[in-house]
Coordinates of N, CA and C in Angstrom, one line a residue:
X1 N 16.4 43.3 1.4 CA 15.8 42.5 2.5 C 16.9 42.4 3.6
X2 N 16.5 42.4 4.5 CA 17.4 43.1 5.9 C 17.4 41.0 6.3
X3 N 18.5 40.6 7.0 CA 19.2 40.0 7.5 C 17.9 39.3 8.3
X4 N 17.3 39.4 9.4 CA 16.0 39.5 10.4 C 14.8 38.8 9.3
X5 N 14.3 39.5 8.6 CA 13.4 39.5 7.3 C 13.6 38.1 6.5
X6 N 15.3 37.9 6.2 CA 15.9 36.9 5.6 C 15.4 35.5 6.5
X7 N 15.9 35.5 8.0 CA 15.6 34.4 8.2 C 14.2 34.4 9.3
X8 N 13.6 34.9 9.2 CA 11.9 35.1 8.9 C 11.2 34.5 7.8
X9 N 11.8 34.3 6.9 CA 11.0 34.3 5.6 C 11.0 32.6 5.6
X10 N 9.5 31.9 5.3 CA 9.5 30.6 4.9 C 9.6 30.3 3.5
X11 N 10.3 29.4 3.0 CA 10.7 29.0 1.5 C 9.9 28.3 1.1
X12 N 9.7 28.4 0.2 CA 9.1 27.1 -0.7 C 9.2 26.5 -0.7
X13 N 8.8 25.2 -0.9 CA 9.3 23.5 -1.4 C 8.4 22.7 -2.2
X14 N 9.2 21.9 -2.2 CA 8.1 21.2 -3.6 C 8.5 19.4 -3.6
X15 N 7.9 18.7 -3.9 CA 7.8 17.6 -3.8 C 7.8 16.6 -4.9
X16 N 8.6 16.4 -5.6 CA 8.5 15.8 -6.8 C 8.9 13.7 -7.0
X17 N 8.1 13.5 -7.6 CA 8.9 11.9 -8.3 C 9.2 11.6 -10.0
X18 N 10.1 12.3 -10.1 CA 10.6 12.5 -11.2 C 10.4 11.2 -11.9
X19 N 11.0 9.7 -11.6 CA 10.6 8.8 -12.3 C 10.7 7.6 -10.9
X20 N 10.5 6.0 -11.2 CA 10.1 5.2 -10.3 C 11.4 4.7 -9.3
X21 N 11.1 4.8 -7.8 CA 12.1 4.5 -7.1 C 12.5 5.8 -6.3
X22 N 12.3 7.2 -6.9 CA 12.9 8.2 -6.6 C 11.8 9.4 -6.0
X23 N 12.4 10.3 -5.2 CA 11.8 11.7 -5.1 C 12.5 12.9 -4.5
X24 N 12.4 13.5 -5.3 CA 13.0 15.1 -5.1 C 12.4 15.9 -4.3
X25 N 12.6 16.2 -3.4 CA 12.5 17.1 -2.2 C 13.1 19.1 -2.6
X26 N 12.8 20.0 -3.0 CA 13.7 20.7 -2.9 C 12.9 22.1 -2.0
X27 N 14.0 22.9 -1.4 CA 13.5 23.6 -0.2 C 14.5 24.9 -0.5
X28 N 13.7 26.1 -0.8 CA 15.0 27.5 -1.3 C 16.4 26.6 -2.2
X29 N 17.4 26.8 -1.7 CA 18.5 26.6 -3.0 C 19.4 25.1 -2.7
X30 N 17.9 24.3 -1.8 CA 18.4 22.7 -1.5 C 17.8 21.7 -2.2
X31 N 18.8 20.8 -2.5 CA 17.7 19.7 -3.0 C 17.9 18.3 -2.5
X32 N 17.4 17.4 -2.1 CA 17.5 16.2 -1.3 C 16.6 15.3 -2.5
X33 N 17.5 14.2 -2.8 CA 16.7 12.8 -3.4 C 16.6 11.8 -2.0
X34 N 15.5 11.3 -2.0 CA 15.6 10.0 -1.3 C 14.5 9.0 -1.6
X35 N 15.2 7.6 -1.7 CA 14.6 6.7 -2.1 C 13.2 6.4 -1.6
X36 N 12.2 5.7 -2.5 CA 11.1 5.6 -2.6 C 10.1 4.4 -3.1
X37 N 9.7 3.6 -2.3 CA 8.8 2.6 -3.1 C 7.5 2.2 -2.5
X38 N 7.1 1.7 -3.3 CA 5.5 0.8 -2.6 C 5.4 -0.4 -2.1
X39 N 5.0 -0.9 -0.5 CA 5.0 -1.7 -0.5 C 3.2 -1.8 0.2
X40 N 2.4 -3.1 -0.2 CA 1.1 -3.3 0.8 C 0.5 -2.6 0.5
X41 N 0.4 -1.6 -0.8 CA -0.4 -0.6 -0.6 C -0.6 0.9 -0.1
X42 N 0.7 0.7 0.3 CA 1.6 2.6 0.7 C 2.7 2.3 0.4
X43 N 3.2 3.5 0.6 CA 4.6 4.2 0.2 C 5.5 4.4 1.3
X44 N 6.6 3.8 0.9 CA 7.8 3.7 2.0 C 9.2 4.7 1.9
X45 N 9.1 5.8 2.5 CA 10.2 7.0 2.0 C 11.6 6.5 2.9
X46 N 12.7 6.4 2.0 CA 14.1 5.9 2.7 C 14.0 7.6 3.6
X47 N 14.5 7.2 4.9 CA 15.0 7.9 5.5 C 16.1 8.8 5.5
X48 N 16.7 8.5 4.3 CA 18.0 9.1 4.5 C 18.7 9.5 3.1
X49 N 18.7 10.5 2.7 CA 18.7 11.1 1.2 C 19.6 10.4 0.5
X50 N 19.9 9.9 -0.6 CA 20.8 9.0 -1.5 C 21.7 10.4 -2.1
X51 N 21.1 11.5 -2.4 CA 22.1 12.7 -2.6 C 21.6 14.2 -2.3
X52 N 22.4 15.1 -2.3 CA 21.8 16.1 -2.0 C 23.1 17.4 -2.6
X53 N 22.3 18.1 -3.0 CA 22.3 19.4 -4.2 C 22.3 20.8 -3.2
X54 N 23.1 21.5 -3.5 CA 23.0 22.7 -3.5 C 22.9 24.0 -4.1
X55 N 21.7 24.7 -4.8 CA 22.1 25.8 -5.7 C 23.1 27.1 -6.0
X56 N 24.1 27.3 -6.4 CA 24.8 28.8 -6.2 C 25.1 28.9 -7.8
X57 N 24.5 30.4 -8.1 CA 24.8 31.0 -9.3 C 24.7 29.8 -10.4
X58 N 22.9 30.0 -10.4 CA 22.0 29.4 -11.7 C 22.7 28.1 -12.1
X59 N 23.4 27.6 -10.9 CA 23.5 26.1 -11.4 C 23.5 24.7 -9.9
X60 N 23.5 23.8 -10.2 CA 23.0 22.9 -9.1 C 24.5 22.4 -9.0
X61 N 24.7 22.0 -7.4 CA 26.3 21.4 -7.0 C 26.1 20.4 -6.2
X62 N 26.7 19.3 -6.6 CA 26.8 18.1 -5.2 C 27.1 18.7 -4.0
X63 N 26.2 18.8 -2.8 CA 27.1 18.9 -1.6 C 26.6 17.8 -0.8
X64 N 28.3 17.1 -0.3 CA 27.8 15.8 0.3 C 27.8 16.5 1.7
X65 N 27.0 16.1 2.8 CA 27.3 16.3 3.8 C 25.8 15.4 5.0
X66 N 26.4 15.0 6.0 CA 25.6 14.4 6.6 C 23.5 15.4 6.8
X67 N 23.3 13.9 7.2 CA 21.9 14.8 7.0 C 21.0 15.2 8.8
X68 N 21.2 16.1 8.6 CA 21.0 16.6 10.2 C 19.4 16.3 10.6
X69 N 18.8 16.1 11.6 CA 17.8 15.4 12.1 C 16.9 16.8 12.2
X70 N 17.6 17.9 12.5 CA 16.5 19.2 12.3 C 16.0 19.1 10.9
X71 N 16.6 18.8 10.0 CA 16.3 18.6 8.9 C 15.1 17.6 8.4
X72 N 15.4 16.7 9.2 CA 13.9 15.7 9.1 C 12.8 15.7 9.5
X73 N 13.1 16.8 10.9 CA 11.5 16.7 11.7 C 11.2 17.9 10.3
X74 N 11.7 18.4 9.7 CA 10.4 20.2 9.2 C 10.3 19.5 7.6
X75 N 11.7 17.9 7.1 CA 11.0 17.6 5.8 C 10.2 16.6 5.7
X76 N 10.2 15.6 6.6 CA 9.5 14.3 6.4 C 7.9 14.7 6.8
X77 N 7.7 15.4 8.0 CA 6.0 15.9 7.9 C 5.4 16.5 6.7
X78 N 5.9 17.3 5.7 CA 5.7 17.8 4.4 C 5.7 16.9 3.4
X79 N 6.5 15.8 3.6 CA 6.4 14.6 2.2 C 4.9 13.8 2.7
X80 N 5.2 13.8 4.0 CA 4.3 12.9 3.9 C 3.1 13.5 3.9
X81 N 2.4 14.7 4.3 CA 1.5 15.4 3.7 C 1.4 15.3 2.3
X82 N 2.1 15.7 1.6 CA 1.9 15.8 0.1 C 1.5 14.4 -0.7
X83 N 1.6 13.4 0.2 CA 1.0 12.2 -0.4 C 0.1 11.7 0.5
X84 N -0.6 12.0 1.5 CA -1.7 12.2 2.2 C -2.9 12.6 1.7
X85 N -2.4 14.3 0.9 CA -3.4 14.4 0.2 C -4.3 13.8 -1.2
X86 N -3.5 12.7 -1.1 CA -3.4 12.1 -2.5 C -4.1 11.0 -2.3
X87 N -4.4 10.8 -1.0 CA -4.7 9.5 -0.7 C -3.7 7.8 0.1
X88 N -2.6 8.1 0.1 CA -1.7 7.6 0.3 C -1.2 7.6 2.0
X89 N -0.9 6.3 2.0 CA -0.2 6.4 3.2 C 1.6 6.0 3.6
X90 N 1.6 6.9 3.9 CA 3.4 7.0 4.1 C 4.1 6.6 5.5
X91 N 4.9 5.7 5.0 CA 5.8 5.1 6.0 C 7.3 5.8 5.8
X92 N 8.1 6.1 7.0 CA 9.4 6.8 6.8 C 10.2 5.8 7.4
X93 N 11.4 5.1 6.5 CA 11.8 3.8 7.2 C 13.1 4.5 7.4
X94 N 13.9 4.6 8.6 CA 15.2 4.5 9.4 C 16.2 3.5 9.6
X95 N 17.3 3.8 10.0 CA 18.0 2.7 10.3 C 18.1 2.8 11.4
X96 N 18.8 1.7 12.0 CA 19.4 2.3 13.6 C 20.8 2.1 13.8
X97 N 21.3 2.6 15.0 CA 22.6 2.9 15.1 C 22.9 1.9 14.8
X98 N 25.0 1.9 14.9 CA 26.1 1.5 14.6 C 25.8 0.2 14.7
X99 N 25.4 -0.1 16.1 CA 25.2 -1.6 16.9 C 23.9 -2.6 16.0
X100 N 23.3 -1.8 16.4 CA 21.8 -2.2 15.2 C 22.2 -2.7 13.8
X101 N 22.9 -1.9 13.7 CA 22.9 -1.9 11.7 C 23.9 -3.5 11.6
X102 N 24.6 -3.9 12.7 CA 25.6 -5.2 12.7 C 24.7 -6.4 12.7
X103 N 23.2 -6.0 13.5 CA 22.8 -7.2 13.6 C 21.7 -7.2 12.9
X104 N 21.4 -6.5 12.0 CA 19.7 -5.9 11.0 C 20.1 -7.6 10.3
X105 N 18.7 -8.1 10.3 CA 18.5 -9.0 9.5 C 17.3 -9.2 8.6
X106 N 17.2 -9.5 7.4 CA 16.4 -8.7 6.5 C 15.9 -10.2 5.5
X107 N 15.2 -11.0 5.7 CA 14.8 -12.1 5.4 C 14.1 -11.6 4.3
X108 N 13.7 -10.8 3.8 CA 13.2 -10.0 2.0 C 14.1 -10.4 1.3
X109 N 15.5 -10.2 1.1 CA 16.3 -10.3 0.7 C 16.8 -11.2 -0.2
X110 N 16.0 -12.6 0.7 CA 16.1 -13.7 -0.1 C 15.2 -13.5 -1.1
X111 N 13.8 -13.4 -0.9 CA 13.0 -12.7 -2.1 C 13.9 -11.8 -3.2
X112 N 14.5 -11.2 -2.8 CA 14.9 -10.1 -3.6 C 16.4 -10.7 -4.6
X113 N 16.7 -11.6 -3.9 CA 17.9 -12.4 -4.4 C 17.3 -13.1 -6.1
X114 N 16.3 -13.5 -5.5 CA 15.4 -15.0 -6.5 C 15.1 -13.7 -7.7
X115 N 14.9 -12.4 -7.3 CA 14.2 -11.9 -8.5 C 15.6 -11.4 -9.1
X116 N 16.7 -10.9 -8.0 CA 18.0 -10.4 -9.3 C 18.2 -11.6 -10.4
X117 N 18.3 -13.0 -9.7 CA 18.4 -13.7 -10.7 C 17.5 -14.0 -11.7
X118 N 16.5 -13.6 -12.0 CA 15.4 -13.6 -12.8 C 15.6 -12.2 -13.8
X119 N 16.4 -11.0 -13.5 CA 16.4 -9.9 -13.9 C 17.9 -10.1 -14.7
X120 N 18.7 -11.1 -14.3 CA 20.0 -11.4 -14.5 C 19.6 -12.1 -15.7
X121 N 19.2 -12.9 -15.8 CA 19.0 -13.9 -16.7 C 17.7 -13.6 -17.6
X122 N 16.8 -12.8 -17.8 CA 16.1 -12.3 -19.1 C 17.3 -11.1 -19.7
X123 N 17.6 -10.4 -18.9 CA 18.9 -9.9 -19.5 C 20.4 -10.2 -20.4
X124 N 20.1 -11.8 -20.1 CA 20.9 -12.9 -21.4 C 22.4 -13.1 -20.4
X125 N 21.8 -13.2 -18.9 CA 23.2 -13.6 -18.1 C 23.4 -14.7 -17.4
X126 N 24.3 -15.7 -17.5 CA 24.5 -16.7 -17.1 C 25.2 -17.0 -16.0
X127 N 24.5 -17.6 -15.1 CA 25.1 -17.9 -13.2 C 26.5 -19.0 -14.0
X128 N 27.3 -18.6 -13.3 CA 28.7 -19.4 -13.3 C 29.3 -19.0 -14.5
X129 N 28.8 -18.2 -15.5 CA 29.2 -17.9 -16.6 C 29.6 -16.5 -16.6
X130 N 28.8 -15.8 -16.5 CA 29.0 -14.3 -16.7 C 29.2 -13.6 -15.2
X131 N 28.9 -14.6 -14.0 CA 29.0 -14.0 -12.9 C 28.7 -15.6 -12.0
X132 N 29.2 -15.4 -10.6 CA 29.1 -16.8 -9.6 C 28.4 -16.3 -8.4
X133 N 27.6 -15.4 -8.1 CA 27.4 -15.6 -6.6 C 26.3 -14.0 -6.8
X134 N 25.2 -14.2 -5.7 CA 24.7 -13.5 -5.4 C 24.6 -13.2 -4.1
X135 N 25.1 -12.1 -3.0 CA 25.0 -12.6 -2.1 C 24.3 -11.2 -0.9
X136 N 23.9 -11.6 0.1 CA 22.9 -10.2 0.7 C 23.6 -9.6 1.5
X137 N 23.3 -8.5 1.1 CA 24.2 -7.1 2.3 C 23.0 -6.4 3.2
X138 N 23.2 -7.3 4.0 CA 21.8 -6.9 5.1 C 22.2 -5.5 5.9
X139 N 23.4 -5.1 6.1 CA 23.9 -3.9 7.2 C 22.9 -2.5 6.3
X140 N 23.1 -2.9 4.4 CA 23.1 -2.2 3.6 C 21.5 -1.7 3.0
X141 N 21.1 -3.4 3.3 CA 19.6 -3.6 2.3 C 20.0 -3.8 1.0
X142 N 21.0 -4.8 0.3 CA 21.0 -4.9 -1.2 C 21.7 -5.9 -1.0
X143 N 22.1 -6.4 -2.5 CA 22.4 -7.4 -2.7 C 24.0 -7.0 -3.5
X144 N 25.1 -8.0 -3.7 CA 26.8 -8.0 -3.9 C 26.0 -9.3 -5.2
X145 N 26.8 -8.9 -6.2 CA 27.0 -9.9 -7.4 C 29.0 -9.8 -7.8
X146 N 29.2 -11.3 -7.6 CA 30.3 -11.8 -7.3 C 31.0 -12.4 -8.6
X147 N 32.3 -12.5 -8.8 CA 32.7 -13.1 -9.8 C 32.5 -12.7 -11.1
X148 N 32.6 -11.7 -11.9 CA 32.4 -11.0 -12.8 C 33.4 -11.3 -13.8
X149 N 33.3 -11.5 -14.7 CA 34.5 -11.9 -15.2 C 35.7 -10.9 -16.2
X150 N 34.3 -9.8 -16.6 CA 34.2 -9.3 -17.8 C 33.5 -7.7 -17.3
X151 N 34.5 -6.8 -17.5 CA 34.1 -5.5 -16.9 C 33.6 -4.8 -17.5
X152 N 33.2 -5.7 -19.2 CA 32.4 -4.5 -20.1 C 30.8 -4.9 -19.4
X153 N 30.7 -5.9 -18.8 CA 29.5 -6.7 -18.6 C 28.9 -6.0 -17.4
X154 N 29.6 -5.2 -16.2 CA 29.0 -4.7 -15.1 C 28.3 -3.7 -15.6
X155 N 28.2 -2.6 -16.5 CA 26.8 -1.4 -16.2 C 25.9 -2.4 -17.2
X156 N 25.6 -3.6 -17.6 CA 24.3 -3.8 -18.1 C 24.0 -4.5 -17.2
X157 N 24.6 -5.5 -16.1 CA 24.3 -6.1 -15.0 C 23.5 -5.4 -13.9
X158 N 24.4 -4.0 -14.0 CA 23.4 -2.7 -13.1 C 22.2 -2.1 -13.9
X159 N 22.2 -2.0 -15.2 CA 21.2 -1.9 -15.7 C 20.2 -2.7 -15.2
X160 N 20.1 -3.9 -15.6 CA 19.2 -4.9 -15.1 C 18.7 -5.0 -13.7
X161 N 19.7 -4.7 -12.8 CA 19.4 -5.0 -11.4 C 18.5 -3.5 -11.5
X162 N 18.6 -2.2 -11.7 CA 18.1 -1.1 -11.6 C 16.4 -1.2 -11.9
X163 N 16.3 -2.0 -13.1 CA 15.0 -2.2 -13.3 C 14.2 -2.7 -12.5
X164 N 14.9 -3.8 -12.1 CA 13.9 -4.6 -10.6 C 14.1 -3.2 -9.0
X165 N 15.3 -2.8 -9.3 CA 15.4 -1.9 -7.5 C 15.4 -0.8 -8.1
X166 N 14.3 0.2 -8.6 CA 14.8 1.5 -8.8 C 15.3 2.6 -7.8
X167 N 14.8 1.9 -6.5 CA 14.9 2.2 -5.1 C 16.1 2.3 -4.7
X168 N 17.1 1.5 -5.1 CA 18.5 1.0 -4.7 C 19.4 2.0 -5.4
X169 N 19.8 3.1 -4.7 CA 20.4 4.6 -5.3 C 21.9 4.0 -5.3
X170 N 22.2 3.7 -4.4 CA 23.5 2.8 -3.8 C 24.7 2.1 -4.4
X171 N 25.7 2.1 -5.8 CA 26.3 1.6 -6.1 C 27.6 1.0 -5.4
X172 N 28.8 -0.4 -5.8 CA 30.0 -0.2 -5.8 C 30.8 -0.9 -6.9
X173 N 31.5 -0.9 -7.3 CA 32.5 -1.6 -8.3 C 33.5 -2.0 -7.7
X174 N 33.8 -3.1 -7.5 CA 35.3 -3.4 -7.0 C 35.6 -4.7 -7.9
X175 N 37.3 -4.4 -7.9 CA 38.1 -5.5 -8.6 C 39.1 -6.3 -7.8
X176 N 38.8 -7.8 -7.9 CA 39.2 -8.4 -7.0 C 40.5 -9.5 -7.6
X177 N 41.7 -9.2 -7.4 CA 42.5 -10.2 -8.5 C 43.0 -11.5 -8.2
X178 N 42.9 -11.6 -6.6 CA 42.8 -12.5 -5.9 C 41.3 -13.3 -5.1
X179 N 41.8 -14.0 -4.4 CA 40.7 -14.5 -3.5 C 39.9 -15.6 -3.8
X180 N 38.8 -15.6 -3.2 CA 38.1 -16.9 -3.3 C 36.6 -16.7 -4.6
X181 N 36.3 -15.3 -4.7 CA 36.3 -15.2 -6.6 C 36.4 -13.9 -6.5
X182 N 37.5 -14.4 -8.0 CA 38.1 -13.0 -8.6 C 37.1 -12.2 -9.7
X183 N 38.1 -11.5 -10.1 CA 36.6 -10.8 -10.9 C 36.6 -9.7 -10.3
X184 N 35.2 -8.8 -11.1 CA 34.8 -7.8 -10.9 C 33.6 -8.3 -9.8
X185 N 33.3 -7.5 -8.9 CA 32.5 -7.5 -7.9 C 31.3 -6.3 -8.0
X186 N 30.0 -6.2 -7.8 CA 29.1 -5.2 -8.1 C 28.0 -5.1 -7.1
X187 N 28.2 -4.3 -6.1 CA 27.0 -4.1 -5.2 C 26.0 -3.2 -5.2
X188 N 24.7 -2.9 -4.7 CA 23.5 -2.3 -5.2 C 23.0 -2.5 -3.9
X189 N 22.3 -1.1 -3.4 CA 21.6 -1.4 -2.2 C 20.9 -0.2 -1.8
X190 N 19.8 -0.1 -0.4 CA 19.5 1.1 -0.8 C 19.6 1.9 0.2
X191 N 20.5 1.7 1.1 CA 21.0 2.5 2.5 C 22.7 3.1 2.1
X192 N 22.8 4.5 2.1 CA 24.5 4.4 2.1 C 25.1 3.8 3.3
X193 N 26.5 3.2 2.6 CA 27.1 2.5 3.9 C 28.0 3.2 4.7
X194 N 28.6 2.8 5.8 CA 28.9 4.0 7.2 C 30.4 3.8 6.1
X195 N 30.8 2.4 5.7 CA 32.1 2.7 6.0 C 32.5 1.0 4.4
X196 N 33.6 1.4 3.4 CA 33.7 0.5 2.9 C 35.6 0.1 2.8
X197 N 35.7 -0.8 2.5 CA 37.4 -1.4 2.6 C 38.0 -0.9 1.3
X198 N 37.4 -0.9 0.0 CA 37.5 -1.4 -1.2 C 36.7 -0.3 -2.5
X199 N 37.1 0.8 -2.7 CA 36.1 1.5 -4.0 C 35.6 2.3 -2.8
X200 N 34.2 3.0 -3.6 CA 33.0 3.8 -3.0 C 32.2 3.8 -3.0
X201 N 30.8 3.7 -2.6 CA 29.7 4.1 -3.3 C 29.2 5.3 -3.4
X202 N 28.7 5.6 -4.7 CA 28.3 6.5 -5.0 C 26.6 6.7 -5.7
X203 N 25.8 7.7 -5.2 CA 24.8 7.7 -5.7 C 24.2 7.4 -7.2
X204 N 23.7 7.1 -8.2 CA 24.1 6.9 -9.8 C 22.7 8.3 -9.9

């Protein structure tokens, strides 16, 4: 196949939701996850991939790299087709710049607060005990659990919170030995963030 022919040729893609919260996008030897949920009766696709894959020699590789906007006008019309056909109506939610994202305020949240602690506590966890503080990361869309006391305790805390946000790709861990509470610190959310002081987040 001559070079010309090569990028002539339109790829495949395919559209998948492998399980709840999630969907797989993949396009020739790419693959993009981005978050996914129902709200009102349609379907609300994060704008902005939580990870993305690259294929070389029969096996799949992390490649992190920003997500280019040519990239969105030729994938977001195709998702949302594919669940058009289905009956479904698709919303593509964004963020906005630098400036925006300081002042996004996200009054759900509190909703969303009431239910971690609901997901916290059938999961056998105790406010002031096992953890002190819930608190909202509006720049982010998720929610920071504070005061931790006990580091074996954070992946079932994320377990639990996962169940309520499968949407929430978003992790961070930090350990705080000082301050106003110490402890392990666990944040969950479902925008990556531009920029953090403390650990990383990473897709789970």
């Amino acid at each position: 196949m001559s070079i010309l022919t090569a990028l002539r040729k339109k790829w495949n893609y395919s559209v998948e939701s492998p399980e709840s919260g999630r969907l797989v996008y993949r396009e020739g030897n790419r693959e993009y996850t981005f978050p996914i949920y129902e709200e009102d009766g349609s379907l609300v696709l994060v704008g902005v991939p939580s990870s993305q894959r690259i294929h070389f020699f029969f096996n799949w590789y992390w490649h992190p790299t920003d997500f280019p906007s040519t990239a969105a006008v030729r994938i977001f019309p195709r998702i949302v087709e594919h669940f058009s056909a289905s009956g479904w109506v698709v919303r593509v939610l964004t963020r906005g710049d630098a400036e925006e994202q300081e002042l996004e305020f996200h009054p759900e949240l509190f909703e969303h607060r009431g239910r971690a602690s609901e997901l916290l506590e059938d999961a056998g966890f105790i406010w002031f005990s096992d953890y002190n503080s819930i608190d909202l990361v509006h720049e982010e869309f998720g929610l920071e659990i504070g005061g931790i006391p006990n580091e074996r305790a954070v992946k079932s805390i994320l377990a639990a919170l996962k169940r309520g946000f499968p949407h929430w790709h978003h992790t961070q861990v930090c350990n705080h030995e000082q301050g106003r509470e110490p402890g392990w610190t666990l944040a969950i959310c479902m925008f990556p963030p531009k920029s953090c002081t403390s650990g990383s987040y990473d897709e789970s």
